[in-house]
CSV table of C-alpha atoms in Angstrom, one decimal:
chain,number,residue,atom,x,y,z
A,19,MET,CA,-55.3,-118.7,-125.8
A,20,SER,CA,-58.7,-117.4,-126.6
A,21,TYR,CA,-60.8,-116.5,-123.2
A,22,LEU,CA,-63.6,-115.2,-124.4
A,23,THR,CA,-64.9,-116.4,-127.3
A,24,LEU,CA,-67.8,-115.3,-130.3
A,25,GLN,CA,-67.9,-117.7,-132.9
A,26,GLN,CA,-70.4,-117.1,-135.6
A,27,VAL,CA,-72.4,-115.0,-133.7
A,28,ALA,CA,-76.1,-113.8,-135.3
A,29,LEU,CA,-77.7,-111.3,-133.6
A,30,GLY,CA,-81.1,-108.9,-134.2
A,31,TYR,CA,-84.3,-107.6,-131.8
A,32,GLY,CA,-87.6,-108.7,-132.7
A,33,ASN,CA,-89.1,-109.5,-135.4
A,34,ALA,CA,-86.4,-107.0,-137.5
A,35,LYS,CA,-83.5,-107.6,-139.4
A,36,THR,CA,-80.7,-109.1,-138.1
A,37,ALA,CA,-78.0,-106.6,-136.5
A,38,VAL,CA,-74.8,-108.5,-136.3
A,39,GLN,CA,-74.1,-111.4,-138.5
A,40,GLY,CA,-71.4,-114.4,-138.9
A,41,LEU,CA,-68.9,-113.3,-135.8
A,42,ASP,CA,-66.0,-114.1,-134.6
A,43,LEU,CA,-63.4,-112.7,-131.9
A,44,ASP,CA,-60.8,-113.7,-129.8
A,45,VAL,CA,-60.3,-112.3,-126.9
A,46,ALA,CA,-57.2,-113.3,-124.7
A,47,ARG,CA,-57.4,-113.3,-120.8
A,48,GLY,CA,-55.8,-109.7,-119.5
A,49,GLU,CA,-56.5,-108.1,-123.2
A,50,LEU,CA,-58.1,-104.8,-123.7
A,51,ILE,CA,-60.3,-105.0,-126.7
A,52,SER,CA,-62.3,-102.3,-127.6
A,53,LEU,CA,-65.8,-102.4,-130.0
A,54,LEU,CA,-65.3,-98.7,-133.2
A,55,GLY,CA,-67.6,-97.8,-135.2
A,56,PRO,CA,-70.3,-95.8,-135.8
A,57,SER,CA,-74.0,-95.8,-134.2
A,58,GLY,CA,-75.9,-98.2,-135.4
A,59,CYS,CA,-72.7,-100.3,-136.7
A,60,GLY,CA,-73.6,-103.5,-134.2
A,61,LYS,CA,-70.9,-102.9,-131.4
A,62,THR,CA,-73.1,-102.1,-128.6
A,63,THR,CA,-75.8,-105.4,-129.1
A,64,THR,CA,-72.8,-107.3,-129.8
A,65,MET,CA,-71.4,-106.2,-126.2
A,66,ARG,CA,-75.2,-107.0,-125.2
A,67,ALA,CA,-75.3,-110.9,-126.2
A,68,ILE,CA,-72.0,-111.1,-124.7
A,69,ALA,CA,-73.6,-110.0,-121.5
A,70,GLY,CA,-76.8,-111.5,-121.4
A,71,LEU,CA,-79.4,-109.0,-122.6
A,72,ILE,CA,-79.8,-110.4,-125.8
A,73,GLU,CA,-80.7,-113.7,-126.8
A,74,LEU,CA,-78.4,-115.1,-130.0
A,75,ARG,CA,-80.1,-115.9,-133.2
A,76,ALA,CA,-77.3,-118.2,-133.7
A,77,GLY,CA,-74.0,-119.2,-132.7
A,78,SER,CA,-72.2,-119.1,-129.3
A,79,ILE,CA,-70.4,-117.1,-126.8
A,80,THR,CA,-67.8,-119.1,-124.8
A,81,LEU,CA,-66.1,-117.2,-121.7
A,82,ASP,CA,-63.0,-119.1,-119.4
A,83,GLY,CA,-63.4,-122.5,-120.8
A,84,ARG,CA,-67.4,-122.4,-120.3
A,85,ASP,CA,-70.6,-121.3,-122.8
A,86,ILE,CA,-71.9,-119.0,-121.8
A,87,SER,CA,-74.1,-118.7,-124.5
A,88,ARG,CA,-77.6,-119.5,-122.6
A,89,LEU,CA,-77.1,-118.3,-119.9
A,90,PRO,CA,-78.8,-115.9,-117.7
A,91,PRO,CA,-77.1,-112.1,-117.1
A,92,ASN,CA,-76.6,-112.9,-113.3
A,93,LYS,CA,-74.6,-116.4,-113.9
A,94,ARG,CA,-72.2,-115.1,-116.3
A,95,ASP,CA,-69.6,-114.2,-113.6
A,96,ILE,CA,-69.4,-110.6,-116.2
A,97,GLY,CA,-69.6,-107.0,-114.7
A,98,LEU,CA,-71.3,-103.8,-116.9
A,99,VAL,CA,-70.4,-100.1,-116.8
A,100,PHE,CA,-72.8,-98.2,-118.9
A,101,GLN,CA,-73.0,-94.3,-120.1
A,102,SER,CA,-75.6,-94.2,-117.3
A,103,TYR,CA,-73.5,-94.3,-114.8
A,104,ALA,CA,-76.5,-95.8,-112.0
A,105,LEU,CA,-75.8,-95.4,-109.1
A,106,PHE,CA,-78.0,-95.4,-106.1
A,107,PRO,CA,-78.4,-92.2,-105.3
A,108,HIS,CA,-79.7,-92.9,-101.6
A,109,LEU,CA,-76.6,-95.0,-100.6
A,110,ASN,CA,-73.1,-93.3,-100.3
A,111,VAL,CA,-69.5,-94.6,-102.0
A,112,PHE,CA,-68.9,-97.7,-99.6
A,113,ASP,CA,-72.2,-99.0,-99.8
A,114,ASN,CA,-72.7,-98.4,-103.0
A,115,VAL,CA,-69.9,-100.1,-104.1
A,116,ALA,CA,-70.9,-102.9,-101.6
A,117,PHE,CA,-74.2,-103.5,-103.3
A,118,GLY,CA,-73.1,-106.5,-105.5
A,119,LEU,CA,-71.1,-108.4,-102.4
A,120,ARG,CA,-74.2,-108.5,-100.4
A,121,LEU,CA,-76.1,-110.0,-103.1
A,122,ARG,CA,-73.4,-112.4,-103.2
A,123,LYS,CA,-73.6,-112.5,-99.3
A,124,VAL,CA,-70.2,-112.1,-98.7
A,125,PRO,CA,-68.6,-112.0,-94.8
A,126,ALA,CA,-68.9,-108.7,-93.1
A,127,ALA,CA,-64.8,-108.5,-92.6
A,128,GLU,CA,-64.3,-109.9,-95.9
A,129,LEU,CA,-66.2,-107.3,-97.5
A,130,ARG,CA,-64.7,-104.5,-96.3
A,131,GLN,CA,-61.7,-105.5,-97.5
A,132,ARG,CA,-62.3,-105.8,-101.0
A,133,VAL,CA,-64.4,-102.8,-101.1
A,134,GLU,CA,-61.6,-100.3,-99.6
A,135,LYS,CA,-59.2,-102.4,-101.7
A,136,VAL,CA,-61.0,-101.1,-104.9
A,137,ILE,CA,-62.2,-97.3,-103.8
A,138,ALA,CA,-57.9,-96.9,-103.1
A,139,ALA,CA,-57.7,-98.9,-106.6
A,140,VAL,CA,-59.9,-96.0,-108.4
A,141,GLY,CA,-58.7,-93.3,-106.5
A,142,LEU,CA,-61.0,-92.3,-104.1
A,143,SER,CA,-60.1,-93.5,-100.8
A,144,GLY,CA,-61.5,-90.5,-98.2
A,145,PHE,CA,-64.9,-90.5,-100.3
A,146,GLU,CA,-66.8,-93.6,-98.6
A,147,ALA,CA,-69.3,-91.6,-97.0
A,148,ARG,CA,-69.7,-89.4,-99.4
A,149,LEU,CA,-72.8,-89.6,-101.8
A,150,PRO,CA,-73.1,-89.2,-105.5
A,151,ALA,CA,-74.6,-86.3,-105.8
A,152,GLN,CA,-71.9,-84.9,-103.4
A,153,MET,CA,-69.7,-85.8,-106.9
A,154,SER,CA,-68.5,-84.1,-110.0
A,155,GLY,CA,-69.0,-86.4,-113.1
A,156,GLY,CA,-65.5,-87.9,-113.3
A,157,GLN,CA,-65.6,-89.4,-109.4
A,158,GLN,CA,-69.2,-90.6,-110.6
A,159,GLN,CA,-67.8,-93.0,-113.0
A,160,ARG,CA,-65.2,-94.1,-110.7
A,161,VAL,CA,-67.9,-95.5,-108.6
A,162,ALA,CA,-69.2,-97.1,-111.1
A,163,LEU,CA,-66.2,-98.9,-112.2
A,164,ALA,CA,-65.3,-99.3,-108.5
A,165,ARG,CA,-68.7,-101.4,-108.0
A,166,ALA,CA,-68.0,-103.2,-111.5
A,167,ILE,CA,-65.4,-104.4,-110.5
A,168,VAL,CA,-65.3,-105.2,-106.7
A,169,ILE,CA,-67.2,-108.5,-107.7
A,170,GLU,CA,-64.0,-109.7,-109.9
A,171,PRO,CA,-65.8,-110.5,-112.7
A,172,LYS,CA,-64.2,-112.8,-115.5
A,173,LEU,CA,-65.1,-110.0,-118.1
A,174,LEU,CA,-65.7,-106.4,-117.8
A,175,LEU,CA,-67.8,-104.9,-120.3
A,176,LEU,CA,-67.6,-100.3,-120.7
A,177,ASP,CA,-70.8,-99.6,-122.9
A,178,GLU,CA,-69.6,-95.9,-123.8
A,179,PRO,CA,-68.7,-94.9,-119.9
A,180,LEU,CA,-66.8,-91.9,-121.0
A,181,SER,CA,-69.3,-89.7,-123.3
A,182,ASN,CA,-70.9,-87.8,-120.7
A,183,LEU,CA,-67.9,-86.7,-119.4
A,184,ASP,CA,-66.2,-83.4,-120.7
A,185,ALA,CA,-63.1,-83.4,-123.2
A,186,LYS,CA,-60.4,-83.3,-120.4
A,187,LEU,CA,-61.8,-85.3,-117.8
A,188,ARG,CA,-62.6,-88.1,-120.5
A,189,VAL,CA,-58.7,-87.9,-121.7
A,190,GLN,CA,-58.0,-88.1,-117.8
A,191,MET,CA,-60.4,-91.0,-117.5
A,192,ARG,CA,-58.8,-93.1,-120.5
A,193,ALA,CA,-55.8,-93.4,-119.0
A,194,GLU,CA,-57.0,-94.2,-115.3
A,195,LEU,CA,-59.3,-97.2,-117.2
A,196,ARG,CA,-56.4,-98.6,-119.3
A,197,ARG,CA,-54.2,-98.3,-115.5
A,198,ILE,CA,-56.7,-99.7,-113.3
A,199,GLN,CA,-57.0,-102.0,-116.1
A,200,ARG,CA,-53.6,-103.1,-116.2
A,201,GLU,CA,-52.7,-103.4,-112.2
A,202,LEU,CA,-56.0,-105.7,-111.7
A,203,GLY,CA,-55.4,-107.8,-115.2
A,204,ILE,CA,-59.1,-107.5,-115.9
A,205,THR,CA,-60.4,-108.4,-119.6
A,206,MET,CA,-62.2,-105.9,-121.1
A,207,LEU,CA,-64.3,-105.0,-123.7
A,208,TYR,CA,-65.0,-101.6,-124.2
A,209,VAL,CA,-67.6,-99.9,-126.6
A,210,THR,CA,-66.4,-96.7,-128.3
A,211,HIS,CA,-66.9,-94.6,-131.0
A,212,ASP,CA,-64.5,-92.3,-130.7
A,213,GLN,CA,-61.0,-93.3,-132.5
A,214,ASP,CA,-59.0,-91.4,-130.5
A,215,GLU,CA,-60.4,-92.9,-127.7
A,216,ALA,CA,-59.4,-96.8,-128.8
A,217,LEU,CA,-56.3,-95.4,-130.0
A,218,ALA,CA,-55.2,-93.8,-126.7
A,219,MET,CA,-56.4,-97.3,-124.2
A,220,SER,CA,-56.8,-100.9,-126.6
A,221,ASP,CA,-54.2,-103.7,-126.8
A,222,ARG,CA,-56.6,-104.2,-129.9
A,223,ILE,CA,-59.2,-102.6,-132.0
A,224,VAL,CA,-62.1,-104.2,-134.0
A,225,VAL,CA,-63.6,-101.7,-136.6
A,226,MET,CA,-67.4,-102.7,-136.9
A,227,ASN,CA,-69.4,-101.8,-139.9
A,228,ALA,CA,-73.8,-102.7,-140.4
A,229,GLY,CA,-73.0,-105.3,-138.3
A,230,LYS,CA,-69.7,-106.8,-139.5
A,231,ILE,CA,-65.9,-106.4,-138.9
A,232,GLU,CA,-64.3,-104.4,-141.0
A,233,GLN,CA,-60.7,-104.9,-139.2
A,234,LEU,CA,-59.4,-106.5,-136.4
A,235,ASP,CA,-55.6,-104.8,-135.6
A,236,THR,CA,-53.6,-103.1,-132.9
A,237,PRO,CA,-54.5,-99.8,-132.8
A,238,GLU,CA,-50.6,-99.1,-135.0
A,239,ARG,CA,-51.5,-100.2,-137.6
A,240,LEU,CA,-55.2,-99.8,-137.3
A,241,PHE,CA,-54.2,-96.1,-138.3
A,242,ASN,CA,-51.4,-96.1,-140.4
A,243,ALA,CA,-52.2,-99.2,-142.4
A,244,PRO,CA,-56.6,-99.4,-142.6
A,245,HIS,CA,-57.5,-101.9,-145.0
A,246,THR,CA,-60.7,-101.0,-146.4
A,247,ARG,CA,-62.0,-97.8,-147.3
A,248,PHE,CA,-64.7,-97.5,-145.1
A,249,VAL,CA,-62.2,-98.5,-142.3
A,250,ALA,CA,-59.5,-95.6,-143.8
A,251,ASN,CA,-61.8,-92.9,-143.8
A,252,PHE,CA,-62.7,-93.8,-139.7
A,253,MET,CA,-60.1,-93.4,-139.1
A,254,GLY,CA,-59.4,-89.8,-140.8
A,255,PHE,CA,-58.2,-90.6,-143.9
A,256,GLU,CA,-61.4,-88.3,-144.9
A,257,ASN,CA,-60.1,-87.2,-148.5
A,258,LEU,CA,-60.3,-90.7,-150.6
A,259,PHE,CA,-60.4,-90.9,-154.4
A,260,ASP,CA,-60.5,-93.4,-157.0
A,261,TYR,CA,-58.0,-94.2,-158.5
A,262,ARG,CA,-57.1,-95.2,-162.1
A,263,ASP,CA,-55.0,-94.8,-165.5
A,264,GLY,CA,-52.9,-92.2,-163.8
A,265,ALA,CA,-55.7,-90.1,-162.2
A,266,LEU,CA,-57.5,-89.3,-158.8
A,267,HIS,CA,-61.5,-89.6,-159.4
A,268,GLY,CA,-63.5,-87.9,-157.4
A,269,GLN,CA,-67.6,-86.7,-157.3
A,270,HIS,CA,-67.0,-84.2,-160.1
A,271,GLY,CA,-63.8,-84.5,-162.2
A,272,SER,CA,-60.6,-86.1,-161.9
A,273,LEU,CA,-57.1,-84.6,-161.2
A,274,PRO,CA,-53.9,-85.7,-162.7
A,275,CYS,CA,-51.6,-87.9,-160.0
A,276,PRO,CA,-49.2,-90.3,-161.2
A,277,GLY,CA,-46.6,-92.0,-159.0
A,278,LEU,CA,-48.3,-94.1,-157.2
A,279,PRO,CA,-48.0,-98.1,-156.7
A,280,ALA,CA,-49.6,-100.5,-159.8
A,281,GLY,CA,-52.7,-101.8,-158.2
A,282,THR,CA,-53.8,-98.9,-156.6
A,283,ALA,CA,-57.5,-98.3,-156.8
A,284,CYS,CA,-58.1,-95.8,-154.2
A,285,ALA,CA,-55.8,-92.8,-152.5
A,286,GLY,CA,-56.6,-91.1,-149.4
A,287,TRP,CA,-54.9,-88.4,-147.3
A,288,ARG,CA,-55.2,-87.1,-143.6
A,289,VAL,CA,-56.5,-83.6,-143.4
A,290,GLN,CA,-53.0,-82.6,-142.2
A,291,GLN,CA,-51.5,-84.0,-145.2
A,292,VAL,CA,-53.1,-82.0,-147.5
A,293,GLN,CA,-50.9,-79.0,-147.3
A,294,VAL,CA,-53.0,-75.6,-148.2
A,295,GLY,CA,-51.4,-72.4,-149.6
A,296,SER,CA,-49.1,-73.9,-152.0
A,297,GLY,CA,-49.0,-77.2,-154.8
A,298,SER,CA,-50.1,-78.0,-157.9
A,299,TYR,CA,-53.7,-78.2,-157.4
A,300,ARG,CA,-56.2,-75.7,-157.0
A,301,GLY,CA,-59.2,-74.7,-155.2
A,302,ARG,CA,-62.3,-72.5,-154.0
A,303,VAL,CA,-62.3,-71.8,-150.2
A,304,LEU,CA,-65.9,-72.9,-148.7
A,305,SER,CA,-65.0,-72.9,-145.3
A,306,ARG,CA,-62.5,-72.3,-143.0
A,307,GLY,CA,-61.5,-73.0,-139.2
A,308,PHE,CA,-59.1,-71.5,-136.9
A,309,LEU,CA,-57.9,-74.4,-134.3
A,310,GLY,CA,-55.0,-72.5,-132.8
A,311,GLU,CA,-51.7,-73.5,-134.6
A,312,SER,CA,-53.1,-74.3,-138.2
A,313,VAL,CA,-56.2,-73.5,-140.1
A,314,GLU,CA,-58.3,-76.4,-141.6
A,315,TYR,CA,-59.7,-75.6,-145.0
A,316,LEU,CA,-62.9,-77.3,-147.1
A,317,LEU,CA,-62.0,-76.7,-150.8
A,318,GLN,CA,-64.1,-77.5,-154.1
A,319,THR,CA,-61.7,-78.7,-156.2
A,320,ALA,CA,-62.8,-80.7,-159.2
A,321,LEU,CA,-62.8,-83.7,-157.5
A,322,GLY,CA,-65.4,-82.3,-155.1
A,323,GLU,CA,-64.7,-81.3,-151.9
A,324,VAL,CA,-61.5,-81.7,-149.8
A,325,ARG,CA,-60.2,-81.3,-146.5
A,326,GLY,CA,-57.0,-79.7,-145.5
A,327,MET,CA,-54.4,-77.9,-143.5
A,328,ALA,CA,-52.0,-74.6,-143.2
A,329,PRO,CA,-50.1,-73.1,-140.4
A,330,ALA,CA,-52.2,-70.2,-138.9
A,331,ALA,CA,-49.2,-67.9,-139.8
A,332,GLN,CA,-49.6,-68.7,-143.0
A,333,ALA,CA,-53.2,-69.0,-143.5
A,334,LEU,CA,-54.3,-65.6,-145.1
A,335,ALA,CA,-57.3,-67.2,-147.7
A,336,ARG,CA,-60.4,-66.5,-147.3
A,337,GLU,CA,-63.8,-67.9,-147.9
A,338,GLY,CA,-63.9,-67.6,-151.6
A,339,ASP,CA,-60.1,-67.5,-152.3
A,340,ASP,CA,-58.9,-69.0,-155.4
A,341,VAL,CA,-55.9,-70.9,-153.4
A,342,ALA,CA,-52.8,-73.8,-154.4
A,343,PHE,CA,-53.3,-77.6,-152.5
A,344,GLN,CA,-50.9,-80.2,-152.6
A,345,LEU,CA,-51.7,-84.2,-152.5
A,346,PRO,CA,-48.1,-85.2,-151.3
A,347,LEU,CA,-47.6,-88.6,-153.1
A,348,GLU,CA,-45.5,-89.6,-150.3
A,349,GLN,CA,-48.2,-89.8,-147.5
A,350,ALA,CA,-51.1,-91.4,-149.9
A,351,LEU,CA,-52.8,-94.4,-148.1
A,352,THR,CA,-53.0,-96.6,-151.2
A,353,LEU,CA,-55.8,-99.5,-151.3
A,354,GLN,CA,-55.2,-102.0,-153.4
A,355,ALA,CA,-58.0,-103.5,-155.7
């Protein structure tokens, strides 16, 4: 049974054209759903509408059996965590976390118990007296998360909450967020443009494009079986080409590629699937990038630009060199017309 339901939601800003049109979404209780897509696709607009920060142009939003479409933000029982932590700089950790409970006039004993419990849940026990300026970015992010969940919201919305952290800390924090979400059973909607983040954390992922849902699926199915060319490209199939009459067709020409399934309209390969250094096709090296155990190449080919890789120990080609490459049929993603 759906816990959060968006039905035929349309959204926009001022007199501008509609940013989100006809959006339908059902989220189960305790589920973590990521809204994934490029800038301008409508994911943050959708989240802000759920929070009550944008009025609906059409449609409805229901949370736990109650229509919240016209309720003000403070009546929706929703927690928010933004990209900027928005902590009160003059308040210590305990008082930052307790702020929402004090507004709700929670009794002192209950307040202390709930604040201490959630501070422990985010791994900050012993930091209660610290000011935000005395903490790292990751610790501040945990305080922001604790402040949002201590009020025990029916829904937690997070908008790019890890984008200000360095790469290593982002990986640690997404694992921590997932752990907390599972332990507390929070229903969570997570906005991100980072596909790795969405894949690692989500029960299901909504890929958005131009204000509409392109695909809603589990991380595994989305990664291995994208339904559209847009989703395929966004999920790492950067080498995408039209297919007809037994040949691949690109910007500048075509290459024979017999053997793909009948009805294939488009075929694609991830960068790491394209083998550079051997194969039946030829291309000229436009650029190369050393990645440690491998080297990534950008090739100019009869199809246009193709991205591929070779093991670092075998990667001898330089910019301007003519090299062989292969598009392995058995690894091709095929999309029907």
